[in-house]
């Protein structure tokens, strides 16, 4: 089972004919896993009808022998009238000699005894699949060979001889070109077609190559029926049978008559043209010599002109290099000047910027001075108001003190008066301290210059 090529099996279609339901169902299910299609019939009659319907789609037949309506032998006899070569495998529970003889007559490929050995059956089917595949390849090759043969026969002259080098076949193209009828040439020797201009040794060499199974290739000139000729590129090969024995030769020719004649005319025309050219060249040789001398003078003049132009070119190159150096120098100076200009411009920009900043500072200072004057004025007003308030309070205290003194004078008890006086002195002293503290706070929080002017240095 390991050597079975499943791809080859999958290419095939099977017709399986079996009257036993269990065997048929089991084996058909198994075969379906390996083959592209499995057609199933329950007796020989249905199997024959199914084959007739699907005969172009069936590659192998597996059938029982002992079946109702039609036995396997009877079914195969009918099938052999349609197809002599389809492979058939018989399965049966008997090994009757009579059946074996009939099976051999009907070209049965294999005879398998029931119960069926699946391994043996698959081995047989694998062998058959290989054979069928090889036949398929062979048919394909034969079809391709036929195509090539048709191409050769339709586009070339073909002549076939027997082993005695007598013509046995010519194709239609040969008859069209030469005018010969096929019947006129059959039985004639190949050399019969030789033109008188061709040496006999060429045909001797062709015959010798054929006898030694060697190909001959060359150009031949052969006669036509009207006494004219045709020229062909010719290949001659030996033909052999299956035993390798010589059976004759195959001559394949390509008509090149028009091409050869045309080439000949071209060569003749060229020879004629060469002769005319030679004659004309002799007649015109003196004129050509004069022209050559004139050309030599012109060449000499041109040489001098080239030398002069070259000298001018050298001077121009020198002048160009000189100007180039000066140009580089000027570019360097210009670049330096641009750098200096940029530096001056930067300085000027900075100066303008500083001037603007100074002007802004002056304006700011002016605003600050104005604000300071306002603050001074406010402080002066506030201090004057405080001074006035204190003066009023002092006057009030002095008046009160005067009143108290007057009352003190009116009081007879000196001790009581003394205590009151001490009380008012202490109160006046505390009030003076409070005023002094308030003055310090004003000085501390106000502008020093203004405070100094108002209260003096403390």
Short mmCIF file of C-alpha atoms in Angstrom, two decimals:
data_model
loop_
_atom_site.label_atom_id
_atom_site.label_comp_id
_atom_site.label_asym_id
_atom_site.label_seq_id
_atom_site.Cartn_x
_atom_site.Cartn_y
_atom_site.Cartn_z
CA UNK A 1 0.00 0.00 0.00
CA UNK A 2 2.93 2.32 0.69
CA UNK A 3 3.97 2.29 -3.00
CA UNK A 4 0.54 3.29 -4.34
CA UNK A 5 0.55 6.65 -6.15
CA UNK A 6 -2.71 8.22 -5.00
CA UNK A 7 -2.40 11.03 -7.55
CA UNK A 8 -2.51 8.52 -10.41
CA UNK A 9 -5.50 6.72 -8.88
CA UNK A 10 -7.33 10.02 -8.44
CA UNK A 11 -7.18 10.57 -12.22
CA UNK A 12 -9.27 7.45 -12.92
CA UNK A 13 -13.00 6.56 -12.95
CA UNK A 14 -14.24 3.09 -11.98
CA UNK A 15 -17.32 1.04 -12.95
CA UNK A 16 -18.02 -1.42 -10.12
CA UNK A 17 -20.66 -4.16 -10.75
CA UNK A 18 -21.65 -6.41 -7.80
CA UNK A 19 -24.99 -8.04 -6.88
CA UNK A 20 -24.17 -8.53 -3.15
CA UNK A 21 -25.40 -5.35 -1.40
CA UNK A 22 -23.03 -5.59 1.58
CA UNK A 23 -19.94 -6.27 -0.51
CA UNK A 24 -20.94 -3.61 -3.07
CA UNK A 25 -21.57 -0.88 -0.47
CA UNK A 26 -18.41 -1.62 1.50
CA UNK A 27 -16.03 -1.82 -1.46
CA UNK A 28 -17.55 1.13 -3.35
CA UNK A 29 -17.16 3.28 -0.23
CA UNK A 30 -13.50 2.28 0.00
CA UNK A 31 -12.84 2.90 -3.69
CA UNK A 32 -14.40 6.38 -3.45
CA UNK A 33 -11.50 7.44 -1.24
CA UNK A 34 -8.97 6.69 -3.98
CA UNK A 35 -10.65 7.34 -7.33
CA UNK A 36 -12.13 10.46 -8.87
CA UNK A 37 -15.48 8.79 -9.49
CA UNK A 38 -16.97 5.33 -8.83
CA UNK A 39 -20.03 4.26 -10.83
CA UNK A 40 -21.95 1.41 -9.14
CA UNK A 41 -24.33 -1.21 -10.65
CA UNK A 42 -26.16 -4.09 -8.91
CA UNK A 43 -26.19 -6.57 -11.83
CA UNK A 44 -24.70 -7.18 -15.26
CA UNK A 45 -27.59 -5.65 -17.21
CA UNK A 46 -27.49 -2.35 -15.29
CA UNK A 47 -23.67 -2.44 -15.48
CA UNK A 48 -23.81 -2.75 -19.31
CA UNK A 49 -26.34 0.09 -19.60
CA UNK A 50 -24.25 2.29 -17.30
CA UNK A 51 -21.11 1.54 -19.33
CA UNK A 52 -22.84 2.45 -22.61
CA UNK A 53 -23.95 5.73 -21.04
CA UNK A 54 -20.59 6.61 -19.43
CA UNK A 55 -18.13 4.73 -21.68
CA UNK A 56 -16.03 7.84 -22.41
CA UNK A 57 -15.76 8.51 -18.69
CA UNK A 58 -14.79 5.00 -17.46
CA UNK A 59 -11.17 3.82 -17.23
CA UNK A 60 -11.43 0.47 -15.34
CA UNK A 61 -14.22 -2.10 -14.78
CA UNK A 62 -14.43 -4.25 -11.63
CA UNK A 63 -17.19 -6.88 -11.84
CA UNK A 64 -18.46 -10.06 -10.22
CA UNK A 65 -18.94 -13.07 -12.53
CA UNK A 66 -22.02 -14.72 -11.04
CA UNK A 67 -24.81 -12.11 -11.26
CA UNK A 68 -28.51 -12.16 -12.20
CA UNK A 69 -29.88 -10.98 -15.58
CA UNK A 70 -26.37 -10.80 -17.10
CA UNK A 71 -23.28 -12.55 -15.75
CA UNK A 72 -19.95 -10.76 -15.69
CA UNK A 73 -18.82 -12.82 -18.71
CA UNK A 74 -21.93 -11.94 -20.73
CA UNK A 75 -21.65 -8.27 -19.80
CA UNK A 76 -17.98 -8.17 -20.86
CA UNK A 77 -18.76 -9.86 -24.20
CA UNK A 78 -21.13 -6.98 -24.97
CA UNK A 79 -18.56 -4.39 -23.79
CA UNK A 80 -15.81 -5.93 -25.95
CA UNK A 81 -17.93 -5.22 -29.01
CA UNK A 82 -17.63 -1.55 -28.07
CA UNK A 83 -14.11 -1.35 -26.58
CA UNK A 84 -11.49 -4.05 -27.09
CA UNK A 85 -8.95 -2.63 -24.64
CA UNK A 86 -10.65 -1.31 -21.48
CA UNK A 87 -9.06 -3.16 -18.52
CA UNK A 88 -11.39 -5.47 -16.54
CA UNK A 89 -10.92 -7.13 -13.13
CA UNK A 90 -13.20 -10.07 -12.26
CA UNK A 91 -14.10 -10.97 -8.67
CA UNK A 92 -15.79 -14.30 -7.88
CA UNK A 93 -16.23 -16.88 -5.15
CA UNK A 94 -15.39 -19.68 -7.62
CA UNK A 95 -12.26 -20.69 -9.45
CA UNK A 96 -13.96 -22.55 -12.26
CA UNK A 97 -11.61 -23.38 -15.13
CA UNK A 98 -14.36 -22.64 -17.67
CA UNK A 99 -14.72 -19.12 -16.31
CA UNK A 100 -10.96 -18.65 -16.43
CA UNK A 101 -10.80 -19.66 -20.09
CA UNK A 102 -13.64 -17.29 -21.00
CA UNK A 103 -11.95 -14.52 -19.01
CA UNK A 104 -8.68 -15.05 -20.89
CA UNK A 105 -10.49 -14.93 -24.23
CA UNK A 106 -12.08 -11.64 -23.24
CA UNK A 107 -8.67 -10.19 -22.23
CA UNK A 108 -9.48 -9.83 -18.52
CA UNK A 109 -6.59 -8.07 -16.79
CA UNK A 110 -6.91 -9.82 -13.38
CA UNK A 111 -9.00 -12.50 -11.64
CA UNK A 112 -9.51 -12.05 -7.86
CA UNK A 113 -11.09 -14.70 -5.60
CA UNK A 114 -13.60 -13.65 -2.94
CA UNK A 115 -13.43 -12.65 -0.17
CA UNK A 116 -11.51 -9.82 -1.79
CA UNK A 117 -8.04 -9.07 -0.43
CA UNK A 118 -8.11 -5.26 -0.43
CA UNK A 119 -4.31 -4.98 -0.46
CA UNK A 120 -4.09 -7.23 -3.50
CA UNK A 121 -6.91 -5.35 -5.25
CA UNK A 122 -5.25 -1.94 -4.61
CA UNK A 123 -1.93 -3.29 -5.85
CA UNK A 124 -3.57 -4.42 -9.11
CA UNK A 125 -5.36 -1.06 -9.46
CA UNK A 126 -2.08 0.79 -8.85
CA UNK A 127 -0.42 -1.23 -11.64
CA UNK A 128 -3.31 -0.46 -13.95
CA UNK A 129 -3.21 3.27 -13.09
CA UNK A 130 0.49 3.38 -14.00
CA UNK A 131 -0.13 1.59 -17.30
CA UNK A 132 -3.07 3.86 -18.16
CA UNK A 133 -1.01 6.96 -17.30
CA UNK A 134 1.87 5.79 -19.50
CA UNK A 135 -0.60 5.14 -22.33
CA UNK A 136 -1.95 8.67 -21.81
CA UNK A 137 1.55 10.16 -22.03
CA UNK A 138 2.30 8.09 -25.12
CA UNK A 139 -0.90 9.29 -26.80
CA UNK A 140 -0.01 12.89 -25.96
CA UNK A 141 3.45 12.44 -27.46
CA UNK A 142 1.97 10.83 -30.55
CA UNK A 143 -0.42 13.76 -30.92
CA UNK A 144 2.47 16.21 -30.66
CA UNK A 145 4.52 14.18 -33.13
CA UNK A 146 1.59 14.21 -35.54
CA UNK A 147 1.38 18.00 -35.21
CA UNK A 148 5.10 18.31 -35.97
CA UNK A 149 4.73 15.85 -38.84
CA UNK A 150 1.82 17.85 -40.29
CA UNK A 151 3.84 21.07 -39.98
CA UNK A 152 6.80 19.48 -41.78
CA UNK A 153 4.62 17.86 -44.48
CA UNK A 154 2.65 21.07 -45.13
CA UNK A 155 5.66 23.41 -45.29
CA UNK A 156 8.39 21.22 -46.82
CA UNK A 157 8.93 18.78 -49.65
CA UNK A 158 8.84 15.23 -48.23
CA UNK A 159 10.11 12.13 -50.01
CA UNK A 160 10.25 8.65 -48.46
CA UNK A 161 12.13 5.68 -49.96
CA UNK A 162 12.39 1.98 -49.22
CA UNK A 163 15.63 0.26 -48.24
CA UNK A 164 16.63 0.04 -51.92
CA UNK A 165 16.43 3.85 -52.17
CA UNK A 166 13.38 3.66 -54.45
CA UNK A 167 10.73 6.34 -53.95
CA UNK A 168 7.76 5.04 -51.92
CA UNK A 169 6.03 8.34 -51.08
CA UNK A 170 6.00 12.02 -52.02
CA UNK A 171 3.78 14.69 -50.47
CA UNK A 172 1.46 17.13 -52.25
CA UNK A 173 3.89 20.06 -51.99
CA UNK A 174 6.48 18.08 -53.97
CA UNK A 175 3.93 17.46 -56.72
CA UNK A 176 2.93 21.14 -56.73
CA UNK A 177 6.53 22.33 -57.14
CA UNK A 178 7.82 19.68 -59.60
CA UNK A 179 4.65 19.00 -61.60
CA UNK A 180 5.13 15.25 -61.21
CA UNK A 181 2.23 12.97 -60.34
CA UNK A 182 2.76 10.62 -57.40
CA UNK A 183 2.20 7.54 -59.59
CA UNK A 184 4.96 8.66 -61.97
CA UNK A 185 7.58 8.62 -59.22
CA UNK A 186 6.63 5.62 -57.06
CA UNK A 187 9.25 2.95 -57.72
CA UNK A 188 11.83 5.34 -59.24
CA UNK A 189 15.24 5.62 -57.57
CA UNK A 190 15.97 8.78 -55.62
CA UNK A 191 18.78 9.65 -58.02
CA UNK A 192 16.15 9.95 -60.77
CA UNK A 193 15.45 13.48 -59.47
CA UNK A 194 19.09 14.61 -59.81
CA UNK A 195 19.79 17.56 -62.12
CA UNK A 196 22.65 17.17 -64.62
CA UNK A 197 24.56 19.99 -62.90
CA UNK A 198 24.87 17.91 -59.71
CA UNK A 199 27.87 15.61 -59.36
CA UNK A 200 27.07 11.89 -59.00
CA UNK A 201 29.44 11.75 -56.01
CA UNK A 202 26.94 13.75 -53.96
CA UNK A 203 24.28 11.05 -54.34
CA UNK A 204 26.82 8.34 -53.60
CA UNK A 205 27.62 10.11 -50.36
CA UNK A 206 23.88 10.41 -49.56
CA UNK A 207 23.39 6.65 -50.15
CA UNK A 208 26.42 5.82 -48.01
CA UNK A 209 25.17 7.99 -45.11
CA UNK A 210 21.74 6.35 -45.25
CA UNK A 211 23.25 2.84 -45.13
CA UNK A 212 25.36 3.87 -42.09
CA UNK A 213 22.46 5.62 -40.34
CA UNK A 214 24.04 9.08 -40.62
CA UNK A 215 22.23 12.26 -41.57
CA UNK A 216 23.19 14.14 -44.72
CA UNK A 217 22.57 17.88 -45.06
CA UNK A 218 23.26 20.09 -48.04
CA UNK A 219 21.83 21.89 -51.08
CA UNK A 220 20.52 19.92 -54.09
CA UNK A 221 19.42 20.89 -57.57
CA UNK A 222 16.60 18.59 -58.75
CA UNK A 223 14.62 18.32 -61.97
CA UNK A 224 10.97 19.18 -62.53
CA UNK A 225 8.59 17.51 -64.95
CA UNK A 226 8.84 20.34 -67.52
CA UNK A 227 12.64 20.03 -67.68
CA UNK A 228 13.24 22.96 -65.40
CA UNK A 229 14.77 22.66 -61.93
CA UNK A 230 14.31 23.60 -58.29
CA UNK A 231 16.98 24.20 -55.66
CA UNK A 232 16.42 23.02 -52.09
CA UNK A 233 18.09 22.88 -48.70
CA UNK A 234 17.94 19.13 -48.09
CA UNK A 235 18.19 16.82 -45.07
CA UNK A 236 18.30 13.03 -45.55
CA UNK A 237 17.85 10.69 -42.56
CA UNK A 238 17.65 6.90 -42.31
CA UNK A 239 14.40 5.19 -41.23
CA UNK A 240 14.53 2.06 -39.04
CA UNK A 241 12.00 -0.50 -37.82
CA UNK A 242 11.50 -1.62 -34.20
CA UNK A 243 14.43 -4.02 -34.56
CA UNK A 244 16.75 -1.23 -35.69
CA UNK A 245 16.87 -2.54 -39.26
CA UNK A 246 17.08 -0.10 -42.18
CA UNK A 247 13.76 0.43 -43.95
CA UNK A 248 14.76 3.33 -46.20
CA UNK A 249 15.24 7.08 -45.82
CA UNK A 250 13.26 10.27 -45.35
CA UNK A 251 14.15 13.29 -47.49
CA UNK A 252 13.00 16.72 -46.27
CA UNK A 253 13.57 19.66 -48.61
CA UNK A 254 12.93 23.37 -48.35
CA UNK A 255 12.48 25.10 -51.71
CA UNK A 256 15.07 27.88 -51.99
CA UNK A 257 14.89 28.36 -55.77
CA UNK A 258 13.64 31.95 -55.70
CA UNK A 259 16.14 32.87 -53.01
CA UNK A 260 19.07 31.34 -54.93
CA UNK A 261 18.02 32.99 -58.20
CA UNK A 262 17.58 36.30 -56.45
CA UNK A 263 21.01 36.02 -54.83
CA UNK A 264 22.49 35.15 -58.20
CA UNK A 265 20.86 38.21 -59.77
CA UNK A 266 22.14 40.37 -56.93
CA UNK A 267 25.69 39.05 -57.41
CA UNK A 268 25.45 39.62 -61.16
CA UNK A 269 24.18 43.15 -60.61
CA UNK A 270 26.98 43.83 -58.14
CA UNK A 271 29.60 42.59 -60.60
CA UNK A 272 28.12 44.82 -63.28
CA UNK A 273 28.07 47.81 -60.93
CA UNK A 274 31.68 47.13 -59.93
CA UNK A 275 32.76 47.11 -63.59
CA UNK A 276 31.01 50.40 -64.27
CA UNK A 277 32.49 51.92 -61.16
CA UNK A 278 35.99 50.79 -62.19
CA UNK A 279 35.61 52.35 -65.65
CA UNK A 280 34.25 55.59 -64.24
CA UNK A 281 37.00 55.68 -61.62
CA UNK A 282 39.70 55.50 -64.30
CA UNK A 283 38.05 58.27 -66.31
CA UNK A 284 37.72 60.50 -63.28
CA UNK A 285 41.07 59.68 -61.64
CA UNK A 286 42.69 62.96 -62.84
CA UNK A 287 39.79 64.97 -61.50
CA UNK A 288 39.94 63.05 -58.23
CA UNK A 289 43.68 63.77 -58.00
CA UNK A 290 43.04 67.50 -58.46
CA UNK A 291 40.33 67.35 -55.84
CA UNK A 292 42.72 65.52 -53.51
CA UNK A 293 45.41 68.17 -54.00
CA UNK A 294 42.86 70.90 -53.33
CA UNK A 295 41.77 69.10 -50.20
CA UNK A 296 45.39 68.81 -49.05
CA UNK A 297 45.82 72.59 -49.44
CA UNK A 298 42.61 73.17 -47.51
CA UNK A 299 43.80 70.76 -44.79
CA UNK A 300 47.11 72.65 -44.49
CA UNK A 301 45.25 75.95 -44.23
CA UNK A 302 42.94 74.48 -41.62
CA UNK A 303 45.94 73.22 -39.62
CA UNK A 304 47.37 76.74 -39.50
CA UNK A 305 43.96 78.12 -38.60
CA UNK A 306 43.64 75.53 -35.83
CA UNK A 307 47.09 76.53 -34.48
CA UNK A 308 46.06 80.21 -34.49
CA UNK A 309 42.74 79.47 -32.80
CA UNK A 310 44.54 77.34 -30.21
CA UNK A 311 46.94 80.23 -29.44
CA UNK A 312 44.01 82.64 -29.10
CA UNK A 313 42.30 80.11 -26.88
CA UNK A 314 45.37 79.86 -24.60
CA UNK A 315 45.51 83.66 -24.30
CA UNK A 316 41.81 83.76 -23.58
CA UNK A 317 42.16 81.07 -20.90
CA UNK A 318 45.06 83.02 -19.28
CA UNK A 319 43.03 86.27 -19.33
CA UNK A 320 39.98 84.46 -17.98
CA UNK A 321 41.99 82.98 -15.09
CA UNK A 322 43.44 86.42 -14.31
CA UNK A 323 39.99 88.01 -14.27
CA UNK A 324 38.73 85.11 -12.22
CA UNK A 325 41.37 85.75 -9.53
CA UNK A 326 40.54 89.47 -9.50
CA UNK A 327 36.87 88.63 -9.30
CA UNK A 328 37.51 86.36 -6.29
CA UNK A 329 39.49 89.19 -4.62
CA UNK A 330 36.68 91.68 -5.25
CA UNK A 331 34.14 89.18 -3.91
CA UNK A 332 36.24 88.80 -0.73
CA UNK A 333 36.48 92.60 -0.28
CA UNK A 334 32.76 92.96 -0.96
CA UNK A 335 32.02 90.29 1.59
CA UNK A 336 34.23 92.09 4.16
CA UNK A 337 32.51 95.37 3.38
CA UNK A 338 29.13 93.73 3.84
CA UNK A 339 30.28 92.32 7.17
CA UNK A 340 31.52 95.81 8.28
CA UNK A 341 28.25 97.38 7.15
CA UNK A 342 26.31 94.82 9.11
CA UNK A 343 28.48 95.54 12.18
CA UNK A 344 27.92 99.32 11.85
CA UNK A 345 24.24 98.72 11.34
CA UNK A 346 24.14 96.54 14.46
CA UNK A 347 25.94 99.25 16.49
CA UNK A 348 23.59 101.91 15.16
CA UNK A 349 20.64 99.72 16.06
CA UNK A 350 21.97 99.23 19.58
CA UNK A 351 22.57 103.03 19.93
CA UNK A 352 19.05 103.78 18.80
CA UNK A 353 17.77 101.17 21.17
CA UNK A 354 19.76 102.68 24.07
CA UNK A 355 18.56 106.19 23.15
CA UNK A 356 14.99 104.95 23.17
CA UNK A 357 15.55 103.20 26.50
CA UNK A 358 17.11 106.43 27.94
CA UNK A 359 14.15 108.46 26.72
CA UNK A 360 11.82 105.92 28.31
CA UNK A 361 13.86 106.14 31.54
CA UNK A 362 13.63 109.95 31.53
CA UNK A 363 9.88 109.75 31.10
CA UNK A 364 9.70 107.17 33.89
CA UNK A 365 11.90 109.35 36.16
CA UNK A 366 9.75 112.35 35.39
CA UNK A 367 6.64 110.35 36.28
CA UNK A 368 8.30 109.13 39.51
CA UNK A 369 9.36 112.71 40.45
CA UNK A 370 5.83 113.92 39.83
CA UNK A 371 4.48 111.09 41.94
CA UNK A 372 7.06 111.88 44.66
CA UNK A 373 6.02 115.56 44.67
CA UNK A 374 2.40 114.49 45.06
CA UNK A 375 3.37 112.20 47.94
CA UNK A 376 5.38 115.05 49.58
CA UNK A 377 2.47 117.41 49.24
CA UNK A 378 0.06 114.85 50.72
CA UNK A 379 2.46 114.14 53.62
CA UNK A 380 2.93 117.86 54.29
CA UNK A 381 -0.82 118.36 54.38
CA UNK A 382 -1.28 115.36 56.64
CA UNK A 383 1.53 116.46 59.00
CA UNK A 384 0.18 120.00 59.16
CA UNK A 385 -3.25 118.62 59.98
CA UNK A 386 -1.76 116.39 62.70
CA UNK A 387 0.20 119.35 64.10
CA UNK A 388 -2.93 121.47 64.15
CA UNK A 389 -4.85 118.68 65.86
CA UNK A 390 -2.13 118.28 68.49
CA UNK A 391 -1.97 122.03 69.05
CA UNK A 392 -5.75 122.08 69.54
CA UNK A 393 -5.47 119.16 71.97
CA UNK A 394 -2.61 120.92 73.82
CA UNK A 395 -4.69 124.12 74.06
CA UNK A 396 -7.60 122.08 75.37
CA UNK A 397 -5.33 120.42 77.91
CA UNK A 398 -3.82 123.72 78.95
CA UNK A 399 -7.31 125.18 79.36
CA UNK A 400 -8.36 122.15 81.33
CA UNK A 401 -5.17 122.40 83.36
CA UNK A 402 -5.91 126.06 83.99
CA UNK A 403 -9.36 125.18 85.11
CA UNK A 404 -7.98 122.49 87.31
CA UNK A 405 -5.50 124.95 88.82
CA UNK A 406 -8.32 127.33 89.48
CA UNK A 407 -10.23 124.51 91.12
CA UNK A 408 -7.08 123.55 92.99
CA UNK A 409 -6.78 127.04 94.30
CA UNK A 410 -10.33 126.82 95.51
CA UNK A 411 -9.72 123.62 97.34
CA UNK A 412 -8.38 123.99 100.73
CA UNK A 413 -6.93 120.62 101.23
CA UNK A 414 -3.39 120.82 99.83
CA UNK A 415 -2.85 117.12 99.92
CA UNK A 416 -5.87 116.46 97.73
CA UNK A 417 -4.74 119.16 95.34
CA UNK A 418 -1.28 117.68 95.24
CA UNK A 419 -2.65 114.27 94.33
CA UNK A 420 -4.78 115.74 91.55
CA UNK A 421 -1.83 117.71 90.27
CA UNK A 422 0.30 114.59 90.25
CA UNK A 423 -2.48 112.79 88.40
CA UNK A 424 -2.70 115.42 85.71
CA UNK A 425 1.05 115.65 85.35
CA UNK A 426 1.22 111.92 84.89
CA UNK A 427 -1.57 112.10 82.36
CA UNK A 428 0.17 114.97 80.55
CA UNK A 429 3.39 113.00 80.57
CA UNK A 430 1.65 109.93 79.14
CA UNK A 431 -0.01 112.07 76.51
CA UNK A 432 3.36 113.58 75.60
CA UNK A 433 4.83 110.08 75.24
CA UNK A 434 1.90 109.06 73.10
CA UNK A 435 2.44 112.09 70.88
CA UNK A 436 6.14 111.36 70.67
CA UNK A 437 5.39 107.71 69.70
CA UNK A 438 2.91 108.87 67.06
CA UNK A 439 5.50 111.29 65.72
CA UNK A 440 8.03 108.47 65.46
CA UNK A 441 5.53 106.31 63.60
CA UNK A 442 4.85 109.12 61.17
CA UNK A 443 8.57 109.67 60.64
CA UNK A 444 9.15 105.92 60.26
CA UNK A 445 6.45 105.46 57.61
CA UNK A 446 6.84 108.75 55.77
CA UNK A 447 9.56 110.02 53.42
CA UNK A 448 12.75 110.68 55.45
CA UNK A 449 13.58 113.87 53.59
CA UNK A 450 10.12 115.34 54.13
CA UNK A 451 10.02 114.20 57.78
CA UNK A 452 13.39 115.77 58.41
CA UNK A 453 12.15 119.07 56.98
CA UNK A 454 8.99 118.90 59.14
CA UNK A 455 10.35 117.63 62.48
CA UNK A 456 14.08 118.16 62.15
CA UNK A 457 16.68 115.49 62.86
CA UNK A 458 15.99 113.34 65.92
#
